[in-house]
Short mmCIF file of C-alpha atoms in Angstrom, two decimals:
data_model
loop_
_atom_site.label_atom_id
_atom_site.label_comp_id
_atom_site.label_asym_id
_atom_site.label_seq_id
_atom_site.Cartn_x
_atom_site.Cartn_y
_atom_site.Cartn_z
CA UNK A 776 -22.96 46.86 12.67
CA UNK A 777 -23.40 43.10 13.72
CA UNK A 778 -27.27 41.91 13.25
CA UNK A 779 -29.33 38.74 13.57
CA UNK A 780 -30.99 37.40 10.17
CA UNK A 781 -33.28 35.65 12.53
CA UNK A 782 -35.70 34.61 15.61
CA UNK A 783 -32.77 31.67 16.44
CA UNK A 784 -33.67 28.16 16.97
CA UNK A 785 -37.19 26.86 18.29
CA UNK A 786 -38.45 30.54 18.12
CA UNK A 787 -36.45 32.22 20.41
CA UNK A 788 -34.30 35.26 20.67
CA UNK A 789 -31.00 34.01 20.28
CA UNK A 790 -29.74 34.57 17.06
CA UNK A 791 -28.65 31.82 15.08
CA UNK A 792 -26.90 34.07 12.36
CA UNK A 793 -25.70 37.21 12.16
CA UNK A 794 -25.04 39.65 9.26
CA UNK A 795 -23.01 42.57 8.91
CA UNK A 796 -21.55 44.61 6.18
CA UNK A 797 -18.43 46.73 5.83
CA UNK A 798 -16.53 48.18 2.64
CA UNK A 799 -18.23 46.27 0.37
CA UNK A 800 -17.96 43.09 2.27
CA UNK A 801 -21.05 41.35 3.53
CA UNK A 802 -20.17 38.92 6.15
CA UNK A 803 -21.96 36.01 7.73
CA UNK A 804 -21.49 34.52 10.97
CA UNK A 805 -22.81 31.40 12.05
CA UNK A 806 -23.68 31.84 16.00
CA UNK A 807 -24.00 28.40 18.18
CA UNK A 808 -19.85 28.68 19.43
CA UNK A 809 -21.11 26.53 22.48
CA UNK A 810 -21.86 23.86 19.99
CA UNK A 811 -19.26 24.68 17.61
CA UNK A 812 -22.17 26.19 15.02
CA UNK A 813 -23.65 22.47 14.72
CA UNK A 814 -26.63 23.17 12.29
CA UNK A 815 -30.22 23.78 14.33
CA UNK A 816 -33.41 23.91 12.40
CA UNK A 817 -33.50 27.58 11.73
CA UNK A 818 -29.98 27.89 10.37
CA UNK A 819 -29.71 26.70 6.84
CA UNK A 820 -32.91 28.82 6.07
CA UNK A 821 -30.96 32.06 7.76
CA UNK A 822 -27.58 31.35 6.01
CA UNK A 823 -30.10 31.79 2.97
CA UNK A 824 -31.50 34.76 4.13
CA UNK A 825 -28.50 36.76 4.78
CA UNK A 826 -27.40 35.34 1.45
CA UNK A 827 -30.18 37.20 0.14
CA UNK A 828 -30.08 40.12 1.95
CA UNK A 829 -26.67 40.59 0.65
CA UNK A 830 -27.67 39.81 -3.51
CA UNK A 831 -30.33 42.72 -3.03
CA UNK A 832 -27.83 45.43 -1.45
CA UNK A 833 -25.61 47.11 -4.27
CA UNK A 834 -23.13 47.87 -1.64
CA UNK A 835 -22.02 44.20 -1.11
CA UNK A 836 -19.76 43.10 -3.67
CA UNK A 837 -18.44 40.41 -2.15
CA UNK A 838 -19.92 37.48 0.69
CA UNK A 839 -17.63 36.26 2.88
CA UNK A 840 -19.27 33.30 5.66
CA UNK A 841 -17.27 32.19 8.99
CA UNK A 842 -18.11 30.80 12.30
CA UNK A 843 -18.15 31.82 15.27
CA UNK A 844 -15.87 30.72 18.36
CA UNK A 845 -13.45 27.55 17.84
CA UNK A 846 -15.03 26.36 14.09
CA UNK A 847 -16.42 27.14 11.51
CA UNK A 848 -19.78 24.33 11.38
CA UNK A 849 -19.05 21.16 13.19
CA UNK A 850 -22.17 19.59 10.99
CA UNK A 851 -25.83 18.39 12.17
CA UNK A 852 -26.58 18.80 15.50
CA UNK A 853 -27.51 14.67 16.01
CA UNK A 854 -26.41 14.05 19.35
CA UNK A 855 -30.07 14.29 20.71
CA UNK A 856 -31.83 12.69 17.71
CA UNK A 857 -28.80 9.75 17.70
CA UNK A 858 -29.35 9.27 21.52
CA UNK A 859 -32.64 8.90 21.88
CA UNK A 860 -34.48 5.34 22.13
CA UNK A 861 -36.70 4.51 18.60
CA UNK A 862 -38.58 1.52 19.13
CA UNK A 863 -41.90 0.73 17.55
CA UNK A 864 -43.99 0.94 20.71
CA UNK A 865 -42.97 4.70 21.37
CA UNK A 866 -43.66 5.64 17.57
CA UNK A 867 -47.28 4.22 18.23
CA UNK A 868 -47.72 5.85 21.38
CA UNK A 869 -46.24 9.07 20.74
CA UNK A 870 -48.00 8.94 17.48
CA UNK A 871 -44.99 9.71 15.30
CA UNK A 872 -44.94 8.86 11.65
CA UNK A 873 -42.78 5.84 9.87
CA UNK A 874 -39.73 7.22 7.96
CA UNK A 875 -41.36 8.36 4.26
CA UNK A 876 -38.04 8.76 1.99
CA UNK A 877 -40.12 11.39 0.25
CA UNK A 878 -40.77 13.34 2.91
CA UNK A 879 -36.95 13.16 4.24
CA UNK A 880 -35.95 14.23 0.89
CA UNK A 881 -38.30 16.95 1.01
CA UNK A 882 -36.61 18.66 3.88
CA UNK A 883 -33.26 17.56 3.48
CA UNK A 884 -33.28 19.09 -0.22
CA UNK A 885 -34.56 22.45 1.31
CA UNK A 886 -31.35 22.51 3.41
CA UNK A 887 -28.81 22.13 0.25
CA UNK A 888 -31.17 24.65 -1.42
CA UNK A 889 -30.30 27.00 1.84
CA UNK A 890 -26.48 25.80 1.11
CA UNK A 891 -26.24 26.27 -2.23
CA UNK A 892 -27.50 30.06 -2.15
CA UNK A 893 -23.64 31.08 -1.50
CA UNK A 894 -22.78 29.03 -5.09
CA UNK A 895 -26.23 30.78 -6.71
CA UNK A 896 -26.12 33.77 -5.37
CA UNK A 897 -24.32 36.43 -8.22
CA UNK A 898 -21.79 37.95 -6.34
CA UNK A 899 -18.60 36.04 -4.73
CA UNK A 900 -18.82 33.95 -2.00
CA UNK A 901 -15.92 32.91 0.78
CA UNK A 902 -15.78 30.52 3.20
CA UNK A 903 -13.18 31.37 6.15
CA UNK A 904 -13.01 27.70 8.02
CA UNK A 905 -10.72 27.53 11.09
CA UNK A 906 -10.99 24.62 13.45
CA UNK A 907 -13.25 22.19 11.86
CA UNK A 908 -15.96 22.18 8.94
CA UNK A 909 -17.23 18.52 8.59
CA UNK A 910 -20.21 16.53 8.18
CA UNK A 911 -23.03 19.06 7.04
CA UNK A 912 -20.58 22.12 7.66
CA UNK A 913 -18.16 20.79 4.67
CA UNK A 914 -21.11 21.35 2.85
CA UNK A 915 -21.88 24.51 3.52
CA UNK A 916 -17.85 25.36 2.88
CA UNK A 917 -17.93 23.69 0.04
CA UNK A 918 -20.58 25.25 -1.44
CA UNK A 919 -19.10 28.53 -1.14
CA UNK A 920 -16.98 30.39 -4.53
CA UNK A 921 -14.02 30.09 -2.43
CA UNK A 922 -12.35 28.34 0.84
CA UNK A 923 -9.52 29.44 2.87
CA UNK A 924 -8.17 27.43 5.59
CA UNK A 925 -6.07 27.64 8.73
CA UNK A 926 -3.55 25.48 8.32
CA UNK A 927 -4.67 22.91 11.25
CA UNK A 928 -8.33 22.86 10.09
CA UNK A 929 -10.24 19.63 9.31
CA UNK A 930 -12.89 19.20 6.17
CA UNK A 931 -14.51 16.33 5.60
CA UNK A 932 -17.16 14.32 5.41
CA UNK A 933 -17.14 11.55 8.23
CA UNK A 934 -20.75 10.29 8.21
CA UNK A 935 -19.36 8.78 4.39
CA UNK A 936 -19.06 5.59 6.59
CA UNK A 937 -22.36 4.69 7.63
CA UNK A 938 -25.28 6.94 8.05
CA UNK A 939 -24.87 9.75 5.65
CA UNK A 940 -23.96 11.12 2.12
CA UNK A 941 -23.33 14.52 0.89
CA UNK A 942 -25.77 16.10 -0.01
CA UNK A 943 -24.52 19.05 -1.82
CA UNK A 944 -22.01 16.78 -3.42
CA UNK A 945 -19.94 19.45 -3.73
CA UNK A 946 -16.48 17.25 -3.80
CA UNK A 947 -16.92 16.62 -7.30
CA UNK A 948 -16.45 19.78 -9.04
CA UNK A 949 -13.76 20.69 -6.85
CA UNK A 950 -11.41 17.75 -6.77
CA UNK A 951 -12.51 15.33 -9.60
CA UNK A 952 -14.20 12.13 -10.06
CA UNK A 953 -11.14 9.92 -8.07
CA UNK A 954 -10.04 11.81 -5.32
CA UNK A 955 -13.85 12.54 -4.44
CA UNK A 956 -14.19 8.76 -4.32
CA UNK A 957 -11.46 8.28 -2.80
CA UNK A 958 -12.46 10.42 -0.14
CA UNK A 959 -15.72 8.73 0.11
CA UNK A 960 -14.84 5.17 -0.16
CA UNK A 961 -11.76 5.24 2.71
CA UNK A 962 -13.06 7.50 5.06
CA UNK A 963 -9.42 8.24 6.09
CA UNK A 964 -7.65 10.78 8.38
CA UNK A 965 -5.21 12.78 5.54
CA UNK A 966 -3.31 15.35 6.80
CA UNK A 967 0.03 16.27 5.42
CA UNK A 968 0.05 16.19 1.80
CA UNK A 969 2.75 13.31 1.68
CA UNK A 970 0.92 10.12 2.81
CA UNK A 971 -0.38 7.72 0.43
CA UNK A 972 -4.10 7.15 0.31
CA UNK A 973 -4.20 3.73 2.20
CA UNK A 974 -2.99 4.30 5.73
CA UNK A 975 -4.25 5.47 8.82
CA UNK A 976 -8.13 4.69 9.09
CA UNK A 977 -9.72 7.34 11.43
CA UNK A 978 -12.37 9.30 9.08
CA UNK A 979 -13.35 11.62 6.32
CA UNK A 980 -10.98 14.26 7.28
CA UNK A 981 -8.62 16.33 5.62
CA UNK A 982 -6.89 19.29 7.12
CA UNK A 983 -6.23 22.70 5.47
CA UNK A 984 -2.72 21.94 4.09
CA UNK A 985 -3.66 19.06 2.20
CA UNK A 986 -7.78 20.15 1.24
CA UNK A 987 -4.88 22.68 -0.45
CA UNK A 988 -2.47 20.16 -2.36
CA UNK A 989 -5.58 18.34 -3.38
CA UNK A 990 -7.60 21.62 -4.78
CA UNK A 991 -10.85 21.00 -2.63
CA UNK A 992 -9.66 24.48 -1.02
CA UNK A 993 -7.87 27.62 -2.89
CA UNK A 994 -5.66 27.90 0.07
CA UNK A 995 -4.48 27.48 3.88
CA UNK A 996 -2.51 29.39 5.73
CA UNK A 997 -1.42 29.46 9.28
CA UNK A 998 -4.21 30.32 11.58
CA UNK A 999 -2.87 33.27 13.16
CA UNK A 1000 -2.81 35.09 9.30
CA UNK A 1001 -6.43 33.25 8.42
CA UNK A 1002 -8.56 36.13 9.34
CA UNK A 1003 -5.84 38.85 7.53
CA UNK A 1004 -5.70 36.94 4.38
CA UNK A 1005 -9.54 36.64 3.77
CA UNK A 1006 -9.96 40.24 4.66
CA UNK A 1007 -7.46 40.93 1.40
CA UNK A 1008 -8.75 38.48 -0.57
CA UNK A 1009 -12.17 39.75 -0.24
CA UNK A 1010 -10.93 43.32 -0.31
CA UNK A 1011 -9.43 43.29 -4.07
CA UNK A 1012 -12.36 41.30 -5.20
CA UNK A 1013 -14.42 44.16 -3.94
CA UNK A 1014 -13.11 46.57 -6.20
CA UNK A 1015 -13.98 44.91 -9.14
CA UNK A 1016 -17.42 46.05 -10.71
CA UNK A 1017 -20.72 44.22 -9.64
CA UNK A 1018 -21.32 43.11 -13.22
CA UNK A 1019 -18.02 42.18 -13.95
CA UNK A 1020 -18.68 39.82 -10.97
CA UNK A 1021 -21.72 38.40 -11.91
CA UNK A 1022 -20.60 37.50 -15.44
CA UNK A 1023 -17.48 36.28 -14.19
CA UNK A 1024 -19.43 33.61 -12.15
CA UNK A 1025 -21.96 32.69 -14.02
CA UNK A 1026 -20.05 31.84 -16.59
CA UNK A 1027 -18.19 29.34 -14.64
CA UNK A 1028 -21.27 28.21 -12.39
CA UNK A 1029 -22.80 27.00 -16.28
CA UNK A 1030 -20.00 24.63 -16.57
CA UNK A 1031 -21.77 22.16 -13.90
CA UNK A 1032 -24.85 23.94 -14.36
CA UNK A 1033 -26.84 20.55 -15.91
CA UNK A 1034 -25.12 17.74 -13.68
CA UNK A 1035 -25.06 19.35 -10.68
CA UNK A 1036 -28.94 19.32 -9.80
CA UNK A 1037 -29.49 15.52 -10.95
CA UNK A 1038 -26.29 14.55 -8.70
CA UNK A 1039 -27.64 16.46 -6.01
CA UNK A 1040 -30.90 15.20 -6.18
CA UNK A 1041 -29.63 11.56 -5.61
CA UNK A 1042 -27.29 12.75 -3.24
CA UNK A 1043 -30.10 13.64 -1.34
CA UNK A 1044 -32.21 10.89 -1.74
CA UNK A 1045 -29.10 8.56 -0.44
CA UNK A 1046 -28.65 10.17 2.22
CA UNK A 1047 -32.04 9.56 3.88
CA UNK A 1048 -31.86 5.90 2.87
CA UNK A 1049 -28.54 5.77 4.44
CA UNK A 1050 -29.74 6.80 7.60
CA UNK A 1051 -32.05 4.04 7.44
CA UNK A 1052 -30.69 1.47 5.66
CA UNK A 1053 -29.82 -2.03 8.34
CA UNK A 1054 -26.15 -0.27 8.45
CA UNK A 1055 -27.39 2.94 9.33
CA UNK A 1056 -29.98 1.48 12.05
CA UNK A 1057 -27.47 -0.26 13.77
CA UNK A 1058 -25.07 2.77 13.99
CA UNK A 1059 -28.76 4.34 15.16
CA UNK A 1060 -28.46 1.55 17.81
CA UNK A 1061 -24.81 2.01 18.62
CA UNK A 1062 -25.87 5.68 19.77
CA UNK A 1063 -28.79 4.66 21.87
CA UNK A 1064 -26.28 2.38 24.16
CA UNK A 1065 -23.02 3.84 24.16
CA UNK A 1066 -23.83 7.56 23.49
CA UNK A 1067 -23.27 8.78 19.94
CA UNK A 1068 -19.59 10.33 20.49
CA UNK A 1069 -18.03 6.94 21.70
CA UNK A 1070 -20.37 5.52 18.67
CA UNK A 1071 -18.81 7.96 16.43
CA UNK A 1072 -15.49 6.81 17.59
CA UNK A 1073 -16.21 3.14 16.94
CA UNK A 1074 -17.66 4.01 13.53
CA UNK A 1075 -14.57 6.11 12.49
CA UNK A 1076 -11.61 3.83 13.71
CA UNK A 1077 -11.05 1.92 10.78
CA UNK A 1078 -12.85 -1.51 12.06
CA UNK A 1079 -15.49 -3.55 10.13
CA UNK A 1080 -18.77 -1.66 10.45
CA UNK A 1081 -21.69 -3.54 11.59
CA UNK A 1082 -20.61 -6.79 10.66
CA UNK A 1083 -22.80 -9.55 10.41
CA UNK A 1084 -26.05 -6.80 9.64
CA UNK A 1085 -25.43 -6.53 5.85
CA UNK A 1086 -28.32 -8.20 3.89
CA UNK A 1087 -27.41 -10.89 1.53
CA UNK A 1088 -28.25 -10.05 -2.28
CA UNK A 1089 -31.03 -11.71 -4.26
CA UNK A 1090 -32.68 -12.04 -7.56
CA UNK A 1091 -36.28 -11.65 -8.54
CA UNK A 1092 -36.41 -15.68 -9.82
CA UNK A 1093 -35.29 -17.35 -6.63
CA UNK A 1094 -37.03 -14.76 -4.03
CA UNK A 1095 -39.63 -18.21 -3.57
CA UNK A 1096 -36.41 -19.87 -2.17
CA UNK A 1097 -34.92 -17.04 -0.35
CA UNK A 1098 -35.70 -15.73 2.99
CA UNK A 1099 -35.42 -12.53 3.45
#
């Protein structure tokens, strides 16, 4: 049977997750279809949950995570936050607090934490992504043992541009130091497998054929088979042992075990200051006035971003003759 982890978002009914289990498959479902399972405020801590839930029950031997309706996470749910007017004068009247980086990082570390229970958790973990897994959903994929595609799914990470890093950094251990750079730094459109990196600037995207060819996914396949495929995967991992499992994982999980945590915590910390940084207020800007899918448009086409708002460096002996 199908059940909710949770109360939903902002306390009410509507679940936000659901949970079910079947033989020896545990299997997650992220529940906002109508916004293509953008991330609310109750859903990283419910992904952890039914994370949990299935760790405790020693008739799970296997996790397997998916969304619900046309994708699998299409990231933060910002349009509201993006759109809506920040000026000094309503912070004072509505009494709301300056941005504290501590206090960003605070929260936005308890979200990876929520993530990264599929990559803690003891028993294997797979994420099914069809349609689209970017932003804040690549990093739930990602953070999963394994990823199958469809074919025509996207993965990426298009906030790499202005206002946003990765927070579970998860692109490392999967493709290596250049490609997750490269990724990164062009914020490119790759699709194909055949096309050199420097092309077509559109975003940090990379559909399920060439996530594939680059290893940041153990396969795609076309969509129609998607759901058949993880069912078998998951299946003849399921009739291995428990233990055999654990060990099995754990003793690949040590290999990053000491990096992974430091990176992550930086990750983290960048990503708040991105958000706030001059680039990342004027993209802030950009989706009080035009509406934040036409300023995601602008920000992802490839043009000069916020020209002209870049500070100029300095050095500590001529800040008397500077102005800053």
């Amino acid at each position: 049977s199908t059940q909710s982890t949770g109360n939903g978002n902002g306390g009410t009914m509507s679940p936000v997750v659901l949970y079910s289990k079947q033989n020896r498959v545990a299997t997650i479902t992220l529940h906002r279809p109508e916004r293509l399972n953008a991330i609310s405020p109750a859903m990283p801590r419910e992904i952890r949950e039914a994370v949990e839930r299935a760790e405790l029950d020693d008739e799970v031997h296997v996790v397997v995570i998916q969304g619900a309706g046309r994708a699998f996470c299409g990231g933060y749910d910002l349009k509201m936050f993006a759109e809506a007017r920040d000026d000094s004068q309503t912070r004072v009247r509505e009494g709301a607090r300056e941005w504290d980086p501590t206090l960003d990082f605070k929260m936005m570390h308890q979200n990876t934490q929520d993530f990264m229970s599929l990559f803690k958790c003891t028993k294997p973990t797979i994420a099914k992504v069809h349609g689209f897994a970017v932003a804040g959903g690549s990093d739930i994929a990602l953070c999963a043992d394994l990823v199958v595609m469809a074919r025509d799914a996207k993965i990426g990470y298009p906030p790499a541009r202005v206002w946003g890093i990765p927070t579970t950094m998860m692109w490392i251990p999967r493709v290596g130091m250049e490609k997750a750079k490269a990724m990164l730094f062009t914020g490119r459109l790759v699709d194909g497998g055949s096309q050199p990196w420097i092309g077509d600037l559109m975003c940090v995207v990379v559909r399920g054929c060439e996530a594939a060819a680059m290893g940041l996914v153990l396969e795609a396949v076309p969509s129609g088979e998607l759901d058949a495929r993880v069912d078998e995967l998951a299946r003849i991992i399921g009739s291995v042992p428990r233990n055999q499992l654990m060990m099995s994982k754990l003793v690949v999980n040590s290999s990053i075990a000491n990096s992974l945590p430091n990176t992550q915590m930086m990750a983290t910390f960048f990503d708040g200051f991105a958000r706030h940084s001059p680039e990342g207020n004027w993209f802030k800007r950009r989706c009080e006035t035009m509406g934040f899918a036409m300023a995601v448009k602008e920000r992802d086409s490839g043009e000069n971003i916020a020209e002209g708002v870049e500070m100029k460096s300095y050095q500590f002996d001529k800040l008397a003759d500077s102005k800053l």
